[in-house]
Coordinates of C-alpha atoms in Angstrom, one line a residue:
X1 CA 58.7 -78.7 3.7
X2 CA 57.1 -75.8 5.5
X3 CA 53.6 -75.9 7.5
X4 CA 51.5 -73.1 9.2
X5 CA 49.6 -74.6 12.1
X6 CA 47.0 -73.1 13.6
X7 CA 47.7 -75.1 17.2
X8 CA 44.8 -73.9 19.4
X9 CA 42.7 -70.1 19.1
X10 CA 45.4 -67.2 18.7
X11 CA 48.6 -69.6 18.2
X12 CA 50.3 -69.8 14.8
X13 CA 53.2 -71.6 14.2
X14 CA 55.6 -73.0 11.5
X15 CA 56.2 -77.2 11.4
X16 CA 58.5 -79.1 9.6
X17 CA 56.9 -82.0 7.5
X18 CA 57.7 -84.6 4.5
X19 CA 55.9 -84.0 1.4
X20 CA 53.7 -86.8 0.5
X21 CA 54.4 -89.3 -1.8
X22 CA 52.0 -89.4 -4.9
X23 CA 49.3 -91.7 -4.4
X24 CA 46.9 -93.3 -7.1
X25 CA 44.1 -91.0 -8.3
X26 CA 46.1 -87.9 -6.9
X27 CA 48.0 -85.0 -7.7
X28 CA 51.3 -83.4 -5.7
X29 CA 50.9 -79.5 -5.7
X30 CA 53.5 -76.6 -5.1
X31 CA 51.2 -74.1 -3.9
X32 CA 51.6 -70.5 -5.0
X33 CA 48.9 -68.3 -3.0
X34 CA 47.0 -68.6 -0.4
X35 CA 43.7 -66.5 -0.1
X36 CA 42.9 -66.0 3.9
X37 CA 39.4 -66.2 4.3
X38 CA 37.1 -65.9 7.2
X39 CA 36.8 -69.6 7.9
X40 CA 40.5 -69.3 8.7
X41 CA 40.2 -66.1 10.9
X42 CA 37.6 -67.5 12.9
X43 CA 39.1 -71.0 13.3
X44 CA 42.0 -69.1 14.7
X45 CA 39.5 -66.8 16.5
X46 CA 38.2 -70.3 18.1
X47 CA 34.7 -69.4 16.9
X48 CA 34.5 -71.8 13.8
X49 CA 32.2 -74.4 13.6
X50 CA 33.1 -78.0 12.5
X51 CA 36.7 -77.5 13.7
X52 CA 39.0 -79.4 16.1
X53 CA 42.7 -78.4 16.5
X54 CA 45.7 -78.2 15.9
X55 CA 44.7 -77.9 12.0
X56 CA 46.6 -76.5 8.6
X57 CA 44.4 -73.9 7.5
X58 CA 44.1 -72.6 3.9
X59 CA 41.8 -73.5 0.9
X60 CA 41.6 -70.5 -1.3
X61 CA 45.0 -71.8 -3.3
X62 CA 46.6 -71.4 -6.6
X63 CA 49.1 -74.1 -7.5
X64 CA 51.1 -75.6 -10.1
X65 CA 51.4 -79.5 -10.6
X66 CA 54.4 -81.1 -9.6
X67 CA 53.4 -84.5 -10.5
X68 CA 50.4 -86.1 -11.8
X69 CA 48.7 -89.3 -13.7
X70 CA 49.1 -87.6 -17.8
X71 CA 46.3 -89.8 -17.9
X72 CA 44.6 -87.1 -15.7
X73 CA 44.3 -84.5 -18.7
X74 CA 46.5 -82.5 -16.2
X75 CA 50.4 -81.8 -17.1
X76 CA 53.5 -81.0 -14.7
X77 CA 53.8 -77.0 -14.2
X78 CA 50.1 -76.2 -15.0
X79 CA 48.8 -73.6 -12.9
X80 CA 45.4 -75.2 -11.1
X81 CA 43.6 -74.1 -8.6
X82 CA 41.7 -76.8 -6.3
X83 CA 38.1 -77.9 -5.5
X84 CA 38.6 -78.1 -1.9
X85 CA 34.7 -80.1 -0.5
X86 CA 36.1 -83.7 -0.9
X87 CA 32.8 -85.6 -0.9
X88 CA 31.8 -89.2 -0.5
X89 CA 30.7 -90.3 -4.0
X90 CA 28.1 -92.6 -2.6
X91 CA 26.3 -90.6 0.2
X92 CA 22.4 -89.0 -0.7
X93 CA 23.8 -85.6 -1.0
X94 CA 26.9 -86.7 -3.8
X95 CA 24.0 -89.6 -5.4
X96 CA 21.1 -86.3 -6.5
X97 CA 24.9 -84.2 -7.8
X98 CA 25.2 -82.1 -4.9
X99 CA 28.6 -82.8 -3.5
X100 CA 29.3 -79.2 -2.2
X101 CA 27.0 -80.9 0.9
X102 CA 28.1 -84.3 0.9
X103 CA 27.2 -85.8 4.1
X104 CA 30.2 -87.1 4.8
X105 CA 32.4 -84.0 3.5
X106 CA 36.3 -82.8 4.0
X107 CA 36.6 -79.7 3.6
X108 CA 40.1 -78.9 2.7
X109 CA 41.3 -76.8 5.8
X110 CA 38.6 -76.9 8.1
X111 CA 37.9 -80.8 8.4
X112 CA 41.3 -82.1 7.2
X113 CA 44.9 -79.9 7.1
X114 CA 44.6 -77.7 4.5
X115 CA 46.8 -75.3 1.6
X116 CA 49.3 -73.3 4.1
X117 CA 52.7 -75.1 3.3
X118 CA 54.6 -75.5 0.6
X119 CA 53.1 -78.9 -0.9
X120 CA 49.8 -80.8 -0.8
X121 CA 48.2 -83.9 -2.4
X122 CA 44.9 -83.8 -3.6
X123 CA 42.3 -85.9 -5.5
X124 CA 42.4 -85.3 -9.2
X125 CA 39.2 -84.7 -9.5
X126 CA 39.4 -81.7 -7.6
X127 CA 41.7 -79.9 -9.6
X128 CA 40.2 -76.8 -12.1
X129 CA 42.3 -75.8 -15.2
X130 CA 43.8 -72.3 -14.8
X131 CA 41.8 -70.9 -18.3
X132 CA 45.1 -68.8 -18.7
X133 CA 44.1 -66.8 -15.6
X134 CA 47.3 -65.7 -12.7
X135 CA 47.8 -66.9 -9.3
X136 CA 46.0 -64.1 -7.6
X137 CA 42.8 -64.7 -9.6
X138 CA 42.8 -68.3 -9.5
X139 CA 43.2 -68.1 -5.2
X140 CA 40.2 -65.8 -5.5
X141 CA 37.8 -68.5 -7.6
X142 CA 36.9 -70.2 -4.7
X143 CA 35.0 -67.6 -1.9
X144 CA 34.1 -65.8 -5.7
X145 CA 32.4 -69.4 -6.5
X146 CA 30.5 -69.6 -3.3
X147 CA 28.9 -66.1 -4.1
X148 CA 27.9 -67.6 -7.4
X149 CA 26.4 -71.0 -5.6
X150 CA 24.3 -69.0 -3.4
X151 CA 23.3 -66.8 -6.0
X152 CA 22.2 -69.5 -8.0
X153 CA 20.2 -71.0 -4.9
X154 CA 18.4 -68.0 -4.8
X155 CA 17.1 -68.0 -8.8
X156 CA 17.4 -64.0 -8.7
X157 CA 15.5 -62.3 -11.5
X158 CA 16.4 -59.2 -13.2
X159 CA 15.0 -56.1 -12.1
X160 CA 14.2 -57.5 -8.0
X161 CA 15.5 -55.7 -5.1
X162 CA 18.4 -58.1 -3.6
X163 CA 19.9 -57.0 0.1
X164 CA 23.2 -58.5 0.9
X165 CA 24.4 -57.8 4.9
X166 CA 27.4 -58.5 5.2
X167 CA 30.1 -57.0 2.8
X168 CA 33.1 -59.2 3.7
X169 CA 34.6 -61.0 0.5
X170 CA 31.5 -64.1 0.5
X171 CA 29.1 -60.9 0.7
X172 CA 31.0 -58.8 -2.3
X173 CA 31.1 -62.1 -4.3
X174 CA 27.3 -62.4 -3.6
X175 CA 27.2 -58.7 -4.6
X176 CA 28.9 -59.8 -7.8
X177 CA 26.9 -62.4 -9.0
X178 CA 23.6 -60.6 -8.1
X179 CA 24.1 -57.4 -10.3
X180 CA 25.5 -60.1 -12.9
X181 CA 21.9 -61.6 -12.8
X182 CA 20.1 -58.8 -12.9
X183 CA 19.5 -57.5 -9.4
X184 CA 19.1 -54.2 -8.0
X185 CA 21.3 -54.2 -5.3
X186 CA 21.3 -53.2 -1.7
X187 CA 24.3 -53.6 0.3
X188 CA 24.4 -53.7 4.5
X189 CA 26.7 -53.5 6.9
X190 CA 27.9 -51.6 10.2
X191 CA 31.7 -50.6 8.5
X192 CA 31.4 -47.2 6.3
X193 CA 34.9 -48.5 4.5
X194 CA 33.4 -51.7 3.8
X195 CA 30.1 -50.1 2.2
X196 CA 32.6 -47.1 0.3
X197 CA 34.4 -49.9 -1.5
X198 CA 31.4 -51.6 -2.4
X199 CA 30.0 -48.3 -3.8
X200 CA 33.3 -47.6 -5.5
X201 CA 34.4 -50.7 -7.0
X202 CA 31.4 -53.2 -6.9
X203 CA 28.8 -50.0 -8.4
X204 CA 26.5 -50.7 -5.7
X205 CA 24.0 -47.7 -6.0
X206 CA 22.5 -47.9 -2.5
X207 CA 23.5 -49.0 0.9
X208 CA 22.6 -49.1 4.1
X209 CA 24.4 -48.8 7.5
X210 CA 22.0 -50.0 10.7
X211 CA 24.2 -48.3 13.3
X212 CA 23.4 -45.1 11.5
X213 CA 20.0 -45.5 10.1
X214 CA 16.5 -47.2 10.0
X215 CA 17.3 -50.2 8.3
X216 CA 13.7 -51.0 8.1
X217 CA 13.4 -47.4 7.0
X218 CA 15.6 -46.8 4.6
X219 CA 14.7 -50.2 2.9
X220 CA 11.1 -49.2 2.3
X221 CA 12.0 -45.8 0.6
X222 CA 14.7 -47.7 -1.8
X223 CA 12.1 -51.0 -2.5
X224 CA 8.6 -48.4 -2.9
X225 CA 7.9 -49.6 0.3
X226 CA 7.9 -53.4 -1.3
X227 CA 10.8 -54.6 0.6
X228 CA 13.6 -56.8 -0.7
X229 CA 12.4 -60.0 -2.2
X230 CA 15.5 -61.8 -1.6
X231 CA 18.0 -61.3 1.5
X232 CA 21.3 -62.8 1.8
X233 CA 23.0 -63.3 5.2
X234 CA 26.9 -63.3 4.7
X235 CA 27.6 -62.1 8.1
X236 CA 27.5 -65.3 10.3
X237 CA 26.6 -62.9 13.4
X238 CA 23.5 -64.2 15.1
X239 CA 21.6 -61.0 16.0
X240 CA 21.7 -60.4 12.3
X241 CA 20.1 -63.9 11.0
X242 CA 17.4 -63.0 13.4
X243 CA 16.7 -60.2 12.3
X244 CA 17.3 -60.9 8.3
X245 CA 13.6 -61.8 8.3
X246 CA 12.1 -58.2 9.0
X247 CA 13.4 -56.9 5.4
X248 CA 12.4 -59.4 3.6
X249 CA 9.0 -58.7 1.1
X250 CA 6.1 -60.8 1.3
X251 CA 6.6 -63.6 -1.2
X252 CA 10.3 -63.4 -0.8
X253 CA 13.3 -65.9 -0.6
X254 CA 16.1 -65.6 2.8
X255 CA 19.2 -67.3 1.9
X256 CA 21.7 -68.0 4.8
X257 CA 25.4 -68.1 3.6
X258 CA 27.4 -67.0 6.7
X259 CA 27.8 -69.8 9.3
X260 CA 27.8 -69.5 13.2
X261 CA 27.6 -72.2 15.8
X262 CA 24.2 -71.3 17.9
X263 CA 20.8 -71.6 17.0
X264 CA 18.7 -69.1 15.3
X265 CA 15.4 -68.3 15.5
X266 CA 12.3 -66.1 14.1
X267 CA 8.8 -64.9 14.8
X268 CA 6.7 -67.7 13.4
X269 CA 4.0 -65.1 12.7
X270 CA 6.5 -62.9 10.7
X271 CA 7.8 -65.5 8.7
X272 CA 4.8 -67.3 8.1
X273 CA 2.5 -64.2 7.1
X274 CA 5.1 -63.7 4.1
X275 CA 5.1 -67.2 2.9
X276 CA 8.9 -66.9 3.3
X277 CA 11.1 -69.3 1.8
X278 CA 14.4 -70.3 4.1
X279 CA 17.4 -71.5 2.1
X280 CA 21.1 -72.5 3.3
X281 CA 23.8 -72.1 0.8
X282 CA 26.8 -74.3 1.6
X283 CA 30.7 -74.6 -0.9
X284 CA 30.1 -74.5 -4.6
X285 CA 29.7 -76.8 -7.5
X286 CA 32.4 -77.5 -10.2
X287 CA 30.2 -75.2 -12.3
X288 CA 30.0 -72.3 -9.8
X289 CA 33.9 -72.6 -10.4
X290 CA 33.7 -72.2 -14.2
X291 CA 30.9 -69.3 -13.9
X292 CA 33.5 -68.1 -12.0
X293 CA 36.3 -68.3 -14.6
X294 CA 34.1 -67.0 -17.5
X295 CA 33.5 -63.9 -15.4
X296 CA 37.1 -63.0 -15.0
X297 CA 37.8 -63.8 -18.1
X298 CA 35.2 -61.4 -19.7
X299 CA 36.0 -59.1 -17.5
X300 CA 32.6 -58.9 -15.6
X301 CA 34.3 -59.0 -12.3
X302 CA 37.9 -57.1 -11.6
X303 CA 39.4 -59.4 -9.0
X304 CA 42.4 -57.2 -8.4
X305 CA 40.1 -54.8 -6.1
X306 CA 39.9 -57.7 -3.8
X307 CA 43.5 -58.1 -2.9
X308 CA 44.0 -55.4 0.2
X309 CA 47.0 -56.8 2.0
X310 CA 49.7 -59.3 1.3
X311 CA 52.3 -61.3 2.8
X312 CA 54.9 -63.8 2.0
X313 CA 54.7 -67.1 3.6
X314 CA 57.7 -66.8 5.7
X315 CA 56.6 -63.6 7.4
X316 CA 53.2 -65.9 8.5
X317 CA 52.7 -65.5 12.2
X318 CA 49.8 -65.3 14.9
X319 CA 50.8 -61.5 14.9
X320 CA 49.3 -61.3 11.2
X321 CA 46.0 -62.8 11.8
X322 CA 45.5 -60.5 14.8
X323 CA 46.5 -57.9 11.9
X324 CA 44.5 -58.8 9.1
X325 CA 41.0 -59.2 12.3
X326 CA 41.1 -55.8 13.0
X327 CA 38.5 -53.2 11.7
X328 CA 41.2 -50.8 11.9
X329 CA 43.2 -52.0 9.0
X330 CA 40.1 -52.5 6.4
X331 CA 41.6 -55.7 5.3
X332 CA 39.2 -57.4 2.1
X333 CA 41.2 -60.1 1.4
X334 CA 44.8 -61.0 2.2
X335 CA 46.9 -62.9 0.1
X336 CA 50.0 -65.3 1.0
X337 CA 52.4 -65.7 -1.7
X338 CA 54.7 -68.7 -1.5
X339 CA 58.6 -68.0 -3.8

């Protein structure tokens, strides 16, 4: 079968390799979509932590089973999509049920070679039943679910001020779940397109560009001078953790989502005087996955807007991802579809 390696930063190539025999406890996959998300464009970027090449990127599938224990409650040609954090069982993390930060985790395409060929194997366990939703939605479920997790983290009530910076696909998924929760939304970011679509299609009533404005500003007048009381970081840029803390109201909660490799820091003095409470959101839990579902199921999130470019898996090349990085072509989310 067919393999996109990422070999080093900036090289993507095709490989030949055998499909894997079915193991005990596992399930053989012929993947159908592939979601690109910004794990992948950084890891070919180079700038992505927790990575060593040459790696198979790819865990925002859809799939149908190809083989599979009946035993499983799974059935050849079911459409699936995966969990892809496969965690320890036995570690601290995966003993008090939180396996989305098992110590020991594999994450599907980051840690271990991932969803960009033609067939995979994974643990049964990690497979989530389709609820009669397509391909496309069911490659969206996962950066969707991580939205969801880090909503959840973040115990939003209705009616608060909530500021997402960052309006990539983790940030419009955090977006999501907030205004399902309750939230009066704020969105941030330096790209105008990126802060259109989320006025257009995710019915975000105010938003904020910091090249163009006083962030601090401009967040006073929309809060009543409050500020918001929880902040999100989906940007994984390090100027802009640092800085997350200065809109962020007294009382109020700061949840990290976007990753970067350096350190970060803050005034102690600023954080401390608001009694600030610092929170990293990391994966999802199975039942971020079926909040997930229910949503696109009731309709409560279209995920059709979220699909910008797509590609077949042949046409796959280190020409693509330079594509798909550039402001230029205001890319959300492209999608790999396998024949």
């Amino acid at each position: 079968m067919k393999s996109l390696l990422c070999v080093e930063p900036g090289l993507i190539k095709f490989s030949d390799e055998t499909i894997t025999a079915l193991q005990p406890g596992y399930a053989l996959l012929k993947v159908k979509r592939i979601g690109i998300c910004g794990t992948d464009l950084h890891a070919f970027e180079g700038t992505q932590p927790y990575f060593k090449y040459p790696r198979i990127l790819g865990h925002e599938l859809s799939a149908v089973v190809e083989e599979v224990d009946p035993a499983s409650g799974f059935a050849k040609g079911e459409a699936v999509t995966i969990i892809p954090y496969f965690n320890c069982g036995h570690c601290i993390a995966c003993r008090r049920n939180k396996p989305n930060c098992c110590v020991n985790i594999h994450v599907f395409g980051v840690h271990i070679d991932g969803g960009m060929r033609e067939y995979i194997l994974v643990p049964q366990d990690k497979l989530v039943k389709s609820g009669g939703l397509g391909f496309d939605e069911l490659a969206l479920i996962e950066p969707l679910s991580i939205g969801a997790h880090a909503v959840n983290r973040a115990a939003i009530e209705p009616g608060e001020f909530v500021l997402v910076v960052g309006t990539g696909p983790i940030g419009m998924g955090i977006i999501e779940f907030a205004r399902i929760a309750g939230a009066e939304v704020i969105a941030m970011d330096m790209n105008d397109d990126r802060l259109q679509f989320c006025r257009d299609y995710l019915h975000v009533k105010y938003t904020i560009n910091p090249l163009k404005e006083d962030a601090v500003a401009s967040l006073r007048q929309i809060t009543n001078n409050d500020m918001a009381t929880v902040v999100f970081d989906a940007t994984g840029n390090l100027k802009a953790i640092n800085n997350g803390i200065n809109y962020l109201a007294h009382g109020g909660r700061y949840i990290l989502v976007g990753l970067q490799k350096e350190d970060f820091h803050f005034n102690h003095p600023e954080f401390h005087k608001r009694e600030s409470s610092l929170m990293s959101s990391r994966n999802a839990l199975r039942t971020d996955f079926e909040n997930v579902i229910s949503a696109l199921r009731t309709k409560l999130i279209n995920p059709k807007t979220y699909i910008t470019h797509r590609i077949n898996f042949d046409a796959v090349n280190s020409e693509a991802f330079r594509y798909w990085l550039n402001p230029e072509h205001k890319v959300i989310k492209a999608m790999i579809s396998i024949d």
